[in-house]
Amino acid sequence: MRLDKFLKNSRLIKRRTLAKEVADQGRITINGKVVKASSPVKVGDELAIRFGQKIVTVRVEELKDIVRKEEAANMFTILKEEKVEKIEPEFIDDEE
């Protein structure tokens, strides 16, 4: 199953177009590798998704094409949620 479709069906991200945008920005990894929206997802894969200042890591438990709202949470297990410190840009001193 494609990554963007999995994210929509599991309701980790509400819309498939939004899932594609997030993936294209390099904010999603599968098993530690930055991936595109069209990348395949398999049961057992670990996804790390950056939502603003938070990274959510989940394990894929099952793949379904048609999912009811109540069953969506069964498609993954949240392994960890970590807050990302905001990175301040370094100031470059041009005076020499």
CSV table of N, CA, C and O in Angstrom, one decimal:
chain,number,residue,atom,x,y,z
A,1,MET,N,0.8,-1.2,0.0
A,1,MET,CA,0.0,0.0,0.0
A,1,MET,C,0.9,1.2,0.0
A,1,MET,O,1.9,1.3,0.7
A,2,ARG,N,0.5,2.3,-0.7
A,2,ARG,CA,1.2,3.5,-0.8
A,2,ARG,C,1.2,4.2,0.6
A,2,ARG,O,0.2,4.1,1.3
A,3,LEU,N,2.3,4.9,0.9
A,3,LEU,CA,2.4,5.7,2.2
A,3,LEU,C,1.2,6.6,2.3
A,3,LEU,O,0.6,6.7,3.4
A,4,ASP,N,0.9,7.5,1.3
A,4,ASP,CA,-0.1,8.5,1.5
A,4,ASP,C,-1.5,7.9,1.7
A,4,ASP,O,-2.3,8.4,2.5
A,5,LYS,N,-1.7,6.7,1.1
A,5,LYS,CA,-3.0,6.0,1.3
A,5,LYS,C,-3.1,5.4,2.7
A,5,LYS,O,-4.1,5.5,3.3
A,6,PHE,N,-2.0,4.9,3.2
A,6,PHE,CA,-2.0,4.3,4.5
A,6,PHE,C,-2.3,5.4,5.5
A,6,PHE,O,-3.0,5.2,6.5
A,7,LEU,N,-1.6,6.6,5.4
A,7,LEU,CA,-1.8,7.7,6.3
A,7,LEU,C,-3.2,8.2,6.4
A,7,LEU,O,-3.7,8.5,7.4
A,8,LYS,N,-3.9,8.2,5.2
A,8,LYS,CA,-5.3,8.6,5.2
A,8,LYS,C,-6.2,7.6,5.8
A,8,LYS,O,-7.0,7.9,6.6
A,9,ASN,N,-6.0,6.3,5.4
A,9,ASN,CA,-6.9,5.2,5.9
A,9,ASN,C,-6.7,5.0,7.4
A,9,ASN,O,-7.7,4.7,8.0
A,10,SER,N,-5.5,5.2,7.9
A,10,SER,CA,-5.3,5.0,9.3
A,10,SER,C,-5.7,6.3,10.1
A,10,SER,O,-5.7,6.2,11.3
A,11,ARG,N,-6.0,7.3,9.4
A,11,ARG,CA,-6.4,8.6,10.0
A,11,ARG,C,-5.3,9.3,10.8
A,11,ARG,O,-5.5,10.1,11.7
A,12,LEU,N,-4.0,8.9,10.5
A,12,LEU,CA,-2.9,9.7,11.1
A,12,LEU,C,-2.9,11.1,10.5
A,12,LEU,O,-2.5,12.0,11.1
A,13,ILE,N,-3.2,11.2,9.2
A,13,ILE,CA,-3.3,12.4,8.5
A,13,ILE,C,-4.7,12.4,7.8
A,13,ILE,O,-5.0,11.4,7.2
A,14,LYS,N,-5.5,13.5,7.9
A,14,LYS,CA,-6.9,13.5,7.5
A,14,LYS,C,-7.1,13.3,6.0
A,14,LYS,O,-8.0,12.6,5.5
A,15,ARG,N,-6.2,14.0,5.2
A,15,ARG,CA,-6.5,13.9,3.7
A,15,ARG,C,-5.2,13.4,3.0
A,15,ARG,O,-4.1,13.6,3.4
A,16,ARG,N,-5.5,12.7,1.9
A,16,ARG,CA,-4.4,12.1,1.2
A,16,ARG,C,-3.5,13.1,0.5
A,16,ARG,O,-2.2,13.0,0.5
A,17,THR,N,-4.1,14.2,0.1
A,17,THR,CA,-3.3,15.3,-0.5
A,17,THR,C,-2.3,15.9,0.5
A,17,THR,O,-1.2,16.3,0.2
A,18,LEU,N,-2.8,16.1,1.8
A,18,LEU,CA,-2.0,16.6,2.8
A,18,LEU,C,-0.9,15.6,3.2
A,18,LEU,O,0.3,16.0,3.4
A,19,ALA,N,-1.2,14.3,3.2
A,19,ALA,CA,-0.2,13.3,3.4
A,19,ALA,C,0.9,13.4,2.4
A,19,ALA,O,2.1,13.2,2.7
A,20,LYS,N,0.5,13.6,1.1
A,20,LYS,CA,1.5,13.7,0.0
A,20,LYS,C,2.4,14.9,0.2
A,20,LYS,O,3.6,14.8,0.1
A,21,GLU,N,1.8,16.0,0.6
A,21,GLU,CA,2.6,17.3,0.9
A,21,GLU,C,3.6,17.1,2.0
A,21,GLU,O,4.8,17.5,1.9
A,22,VAL,N,3.2,16.4,3.1
A,22,VAL,CA,4.1,16.2,4.2
A,22,VAL,C,5.2,15.3,3.8
A,22,VAL,O,6.4,15.5,4.1
A,23,ALA,N,4.9,14.2,3.0
A,23,ALA,CA,6.0,13.3,2.6
A,23,ALA,C,6.9,14.0,1.6
A,23,ALA,O,8.2,13.9,1.7
A,24,ASP,N,6.4,14.9,0.7
A,24,ASP,CA,7.3,15.6,-0.2
A,24,ASP,C,8.2,16.6,0.4
A,24,ASP,O,9.2,17.0,-0.1
A,25,GLN,N,7.8,17.0,1.6
A,25,GLN,CA,8.6,18.0,2.4
A,25,GLN,C,9.7,17.2,3.2
A,25,GLN,O,10.5,17.9,3.9
A,26,GLY,N,9.8,15.9,3.1
A,26,GLY,CA,10.8,15.1,3.8
A,26,GLY,C,10.6,15.0,5.2
A,26,GLY,O,11.5,14.8,6.0
A,27,ARG,N,9.3,15.0,5.7
A,27,ARG,CA,9.0,15.0,7.1
A,27,ARG,C,8.5,13.6,7.6
A,27,ARG,O,8.1,13.4,8.7
A,28,ILE,N,8.7,12.6,6.7
A,28,ILE,CA,8.3,11.2,7.0
A,28,ILE,C,9.4,10.2,6.7
A,28,ILE,O,10.0,10.3,5.6
A,29,THR,N,9.7,9.3,7.6
A,29,THR,CA,10.7,8.3,7.4
A,29,THR,C,10.0,6.9,7.6
A,29,THR,O,9.1,6.8,8.4
A,30,ILE,N,10.5,6.0,6.8
A,30,ILE,CA,10.1,4.6,7.0
A,30,ILE,C,11.4,3.8,7.3
A,30,ILE,O,12.3,3.8,6.6
A,31,ASN,N,11.4,3.2,8.5
A,31,ASN,CA,12.6,2.5,9.0
A,31,ASN,C,13.8,3.3,8.9
A,31,ASN,O,14.9,2.8,8.5
A,32,GLY,N,13.7,4.6,9.2
A,32,GLY,CA,14.9,5.5,9.2
A,32,GLY,C,15.3,6.1,7.9
A,32,GLY,O,16.2,6.9,7.8
A,33,LYS,N,14.5,5.8,6.8
A,33,LYS,CA,14.8,6.4,5.5
A,33,LYS,C,13.8,7.4,5.1
A,33,LYS,O,12.6,7.1,5.2
A,34,VAL,N,14.2,8.6,4.6
A,34,VAL,CA,13.2,9.6,4.2
A,34,VAL,C,12.6,9.1,2.9
A,34,VAL,O,13.2,8.5,2.0
A,35,VAL,N,11.2,9.2,2.8
A,35,VAL,CA,10.5,8.6,1.7
A,35,VAL,C,9.5,9.5,1.0
A,35,VAL,O,9.3,10.6,1.6
A,36,LYS,N,9.1,9.1,-0.1
A,36,LYS,CA,8.1,9.9,-0.9
A,36,LYS,C,6.7,9.3,-0.6
A,36,LYS,O,6.5,8.2,0.0
A,37,ALA,N,5.7,10.0,-1.0
A,37,ALA,CA,4.3,9.6,-0.8
A,37,ALA,C,3.9,8.3,-1.5
A,37,ALA,O,3.1,7.5,-1.0
A,38,SER,N,4.6,8.0,-2.6
A,38,SER,CA,4.4,6.7,-3.3
A,38,SER,C,5.1,5.5,-2.8
A,38,SER,O,4.9,4.4,-3.3
A,39,SER,N,5.9,5.7,-1.7
A,39,SER,CA,6.7,4.6,-1.2
A,39,SER,C,5.8,3.5,-0.6
A,39,SER,O,4.7,3.8,0.0
A,40,PRO,N,6.1,2.3,-0.8
A,40,PRO,CA,5.3,1.2,-0.2
A,40,PRO,C,5.5,1.0,1.3
A,40,PRO,O,6.5,1.2,1.8
A,41,VAL,N,4.3,0.7,1.9
A,41,VAL,CA,4.3,0.5,3.4
A,41,VAL,C,3.9,-1.0,3.6
A,41,VAL,O,3.0,-1.5,2.9
A,42,LYS,N,4.7,-1.7,4.5
A,42,LYS,CA,4.4,-3.1,4.8
A,42,LYS,C,4.1,-3.2,6.3
A,42,LYS,O,4.5,-2.3,7.1
A,43,VAL,N,3.4,-4.3,6.7
A,43,VAL,CA,3.2,-4.5,8.1
A,43,VAL,C,4.5,-4.7,8.8
A,43,VAL,O,5.4,-5.4,8.3
A,44,GLY,N,4.7,-4.0,9.9
A,44,GLY,CA,5.9,-4.1,10.7
A,44,GLY,C,6.9,-2.9,10.5
A,44,GLY,O,7.8,-2.7,11.2
A,45,ASP,N,6.6,-2.1,9.4
A,45,ASP,CA,7.4,-0.9,9.2
A,45,ASP,C,7.2,0.1,10.3
A,45,ASP,O,6.1,0.2,10.9
A,46,GLU,N,8.3,0.9,10.6
A,46,GLU,CA,8.2,1.9,11.6
A,46,GLU,C,8.2,3.3,10.8
A,46,GLU,O,9.1,3.5,10.1
A,47,LEU,N,7.1,4.1,11.1
A,47,LEU,CA,7.0,5.4,10.4
A,47,LEU,C,7.3,6.4,11.5
A,47,LEU,O,6.8,6.4,12.6
A,48,ALA,N,8.1,7.4,11.1
A,48,ALA,CA,8.3,8.6,12.0
A,48,ALA,C,7.8,9.8,11.2
A,48,ALA,O,8.2,10.1,10.1
A,49,ILE,N,6.8,10.5,11.8
A,49,ILE,CA,6.1,11.6,11.1
A,49,ILE,C,6.3,12.8,11.9
A,49,ILE,O,6.0,12.9,13.1
A,50,ARG,N,6.8,13.9,11.3
A,50,ARG,CA,7.0,15.2,12.0
A,50,ARG,C,5.8,16.0,11.8
A,50,ARG,O,5.4,16.4,10.7
A,51,PHE,N,5.1,16.3,12.9
A,51,PHE,CA,4.0,17.2,13.0
A,51,PHE,C,4.4,18.5,13.7
A,51,PHE,O,4.5,18.5,14.9
A,52,GLY,N,4.8,19.5,13.0
A,52,GLY,CA,5.3,20.8,13.6
A,52,GLY,C,6.4,20.5,14.6
A,52,GLY,O,7.5,20.2,14.1
A,53,GLN,N,6.3,20.7,15.9
A,53,GLN,CA,7.3,20.5,16.9
A,53,GLN,C,7.3,19.1,17.5
A,53,GLN,O,7.8,19.0,18.6
A,54,LYS,N,6.6,18.2,16.9
A,54,LYS,CA,6.5,16.9,17.5
A,54,LYS,C,6.8,15.8,16.5
A,54,LYS,O,6.4,15.9,15.3
A,55,ILE,N,7.5,14.7,16.9
A,55,ILE,CA,7.7,13.6,16.0
A,55,ILE,C,7.0,12.4,16.6
A,55,ILE,O,7.2,12.0,17.8
A,56,VAL,N,6.1,11.8,15.8
A,56,VAL,CA,5.3,10.6,16.3
A,56,VAL,C,5.9,9.4,15.5
A,56,VAL,O,6.0,9.4,14.3
A,57,THR,N,6.3,8.4,16.3
A,57,THR,CA,6.8,7.1,15.7
A,57,THR,C,5.7,6.1,15.9
A,57,THR,O,5.3,5.8,17.0
A,58,VAL,N,5.3,5.4,14.8
A,58,VAL,CA,4.3,4.4,14.9
A,58,VAL,C,4.8,3.1,14.1
A,58,VAL,O,5.6,3.2,13.3
A,59,ARG,N,4.2,2.0,14.5
A,59,ARG,CA,4.5,0.7,13.8
A,59,ARG,C,3.2,0.3,13.1
A,59,ARG,O,2.1,0.3,13.6
A,60,VAL,N,3.4,-0.1,11.8
A,60,VAL,CA,2.3,-0.5,11.0
A,60,VAL,C,1.8,-1.9,11.5
A,60,VAL,O,2.6,-2.8,11.5
A,61,GLU,N,0.6,-2.1,11.8
A,61,GLU,CA,0.1,-3.3,12.3
A,61,GLU,C,-0.8,-4.1,11.3
A,61,GLU,O,-0.7,-5.3,11.2
A,62,GLU,N,-1.5,-3.3,10.4
A,62,GLU,CA,-2.3,-4.0,9.4
A,62,GLU,C,-2.6,-3.0,8.3
A,62,GLU,O,-2.5,-1.8,8.5
A,63,LEU,N,-2.8,-3.5,7.1
A,63,LEU,CA,-3.1,-2.7,5.9
A,63,LEU,C,-4.5,-3.0,5.5
A,63,LEU,O,-4.9,-4.2,5.2
A,64,LYS,N,-5.4,-2.0,5.3
A,64,LYS,CA,-6.8,-2.2,4.8
A,64,LYS,C,-7.1,-1.1,3.8
A,64,LYS,O,-6.7,0.1,4.1
A,65,ASP,N,-7.8,-1.5,2.8
A,65,ASP,CA,-8.2,-0.5,1.8
A,65,ASP,C,-9.4,0.3,2.2
A,65,ASP,O,-9.6,1.5,2.0
A,66,ILE,N,-10.4,-0.4,2.9
A,66,ILE,CA,-11.6,0.2,3.4
A,66,ILE,C,-11.6,0.1,4.9
A,66,ILE,O,-11.6,-1.1,5.4
A,67,VAL,N,-11.6,1.2,5.6
A,67,VAL,CA,-11.5,1.2,7.1
A,67,VAL,C,-12.6,2.0,7.7
A,67,VAL,O,-12.8,3.2,7.3
A,68,ARG,N,-13.3,1.5,8.7
A,68,ARG,CA,-14.3,2.3,9.4
A,68,ARG,C,-13.5,3.1,10.4
A,68,ARG,O,-12.4,2.7,10.9
A,69,LYS,N,-14.1,4.2,10.8
A,69,LYS,CA,-13.5,5.1,11.7
A,69,LYS,C,-13.1,4.4,13.0
A,69,LYS,O,-12.0,4.7,13.5
A,70,GLU,N,-13.9,3.5,13.5
A,70,GLU,CA,-13.6,2.8,14.8
A,70,GLU,C,-12.4,1.9,14.7
A,70,GLU,O,-11.7,1.6,15.6
A,71,GLU,N,-12.1,1.4,13.4
A,71,GLU,CA,-11.1,0.4,13.2
A,71,GLU,C,-9.7,1.1,12.8
A,71,GLU,O,-8.7,0.4,12.8
A,72,ALA,N,-9.7,2.3,12.5
A,72,ALA,CA,-8.5,3.0,12.0
A,72,ALA,C,-7.4,2.9,13.0
A,72,ALA,O,-6.2,2.7,12.6
A,73,ALA,N,-7.6,3.1,14.3
A,73,ALA,CA,-6.6,3.0,15.3
A,73,ALA,C,-5.9,1.7,15.4
A,73,ALA,O,-4.8,1.6,15.9
A,74,ASN,N,-6.6,0.6,14.9
A,74,ASN,CA,-6.0,-0.7,14.9
A,74,ASN,C,-4.9,-0.9,13.8
A,74,ASN,O,-4.2,-1.9,13.9
A,75,MET,N,-4.8,0.0,12.9
A,75,MET,CA,-3.9,-0.2,11.8
A,75,MET,C,-2.4,0.2,12.2
A,75,MET,O,-1.5,-0.1,11.5
A,76,PHE,N,-2.3,0.8,13.4
A,76,PHE,CA,-0.9,1.2,13.9
A,76,PHE,C,-0.9,1.2,15.4
A,76,PHE,O,-1.9,1.2,16.1
A,77,THR,N,0.4,1.1,15.9
A,77,THR,CA,0.6,1.3,17.3
A,77,THR,C,1.6,2.4,17.5
A,77,THR,O,2.6,2.5,16.8
A,78,ILE,N,1.3,3.3,18.4
A,78,ILE,CA,2.2,4.5,18.6
A,78,ILE,C,3.3,4.0,19.5
A,78,ILE,O,3.1,3.4,20.6
A,79,LEU,N,4.5,4.1,19.0
A,79,LEU,CA,5.7,3.6,19.8
A,79,LEU,C,6.2,4.8,20.7
A,79,LEU,O,6.6,4.5,21.8
A,80,LYS,N,6.3,6.0,20.1
A,80,LYS,CA,6.7,7.1,21.0
A,80,LYS,C,6.3,8.4,20.3
A,80,LYS,O,6.1,8.5,19.1
A,81,GLU,N,6.2,9.4,21.2
A,81,GLU,CA,6.0,10.8,20.7
A,81,GLU,C,7.0,11.6,21.4
A,81,GLU,O,7.2,11.6,22.6
A,82,GLU,N,7.8,12.4,20.6
A,82,GLU,CA,8.8,13.2,21.2
A,82,GLU,C,8.7,14.6,20.7
A,82,GLU,O,8.4,14.8,19.5
A,83,LYS,N,9.0,15.5,21.6
A,83,LYS,CA,9.0,16.9,21.2
A,83,LYS,C,10.3,17.3,20.6
A,83,LYS,O,11.4,16.9,21.1
A,84,VAL,N,10.2,18.1,19.6
A,84,VAL,CA,11.5,18.6,18.9
A,84,VAL,C,11.7,20.0,19.3
A,84,VAL,O,10.9,20.9,19.3
A,85,GLU,N,13.0,20.2,19.7
A,85,GLU,CA,13.3,21.6,20.1
A,85,GLU,C,13.4,22.4,18.9
A,85,GLU,O,13.9,22.0,17.8
A,86,LYS,N,13.0,23.6,19.0
A,86,LYS,CA,13.0,24.5,17.8
A,86,LYS,C,14.5,24.9,17.6
A,86,LYS,O,15.2,25.3,18.5
A,87,ILE,N,14.9,24.8,16.3
A,87,ILE,CA,16.3,25.1,16.0
A,87,ILE,C,16.4,26.6,15.6
A,87,ILE,O,15.7,27.0,14.7
A,88,GLU,N,17.2,27.3,16.3
A,88,GLU,CA,17.4,28.7,16.0
A,88,GLU,C,18.4,28.9,15.0
A,88,GLU,O,19.5,28.2,15.1
A,89,PRO,N,18.2,29.7,14.0
A,89,PRO,CA,19.2,29.9,13.0
A,89,PRO,C,20.5,30.6,13.5
A,89,PRO,O,20.4,31.4,14.4
A,90,GLU,N,21.6,30.1,13.1
A,90,GLU,CA,22.9,30.7,13.6
A,90,GLU,C,23.1,32.0,12.8
A,90,GLU,O,22.8,32.1,11.7
A,91,PHE,N,23.6,33.0,13.6
A,91,PHE,CA,23.9,34.3,13.0
A,91,PHE,C,25.3,34.2,12.4
A,91,PHE,O,26.2,33.8,13.1
A,92,ILE,N,25.5,34.7,11.2
A,92,ILE,CA,26.8,34.6,10.6
A,92,ILE,C,27.4,36.0,10.7
A,92,ILE,O,26.8,37.0,10.3
A,93,ASP,N,28.6,36.1,11.2
A,93,ASP,CA,29.3,37.4,11.4
A,93,ASP,C,30.1,37.6,10.2
A,93,ASP,O,31.1,37.0,9.9
A,94,ASP,N,29.7,38.6,9.4
A,94,ASP,CA,30.4,38.9,8.1
A,94,ASP,C,31.5,39.9,8.3
A,94,ASP,O,32.3,40.1,7.4
A,95,GLU,N,31.7,40.4,9.5
A,95,GLU,CA,32.7,41.3,9.8
A,95,GLU,C,34.0,40.6,10.1
A,95,GLU,O,34.1,39.8,11.0
A,96,GLU,N,35.1,40.8,9.3
A,96,GLU,CA,36.3,40.2,9.6
A,96,GLU,C,37.5,41.2,9.6
A,96,GLU,O,37.5,42.2,9.0
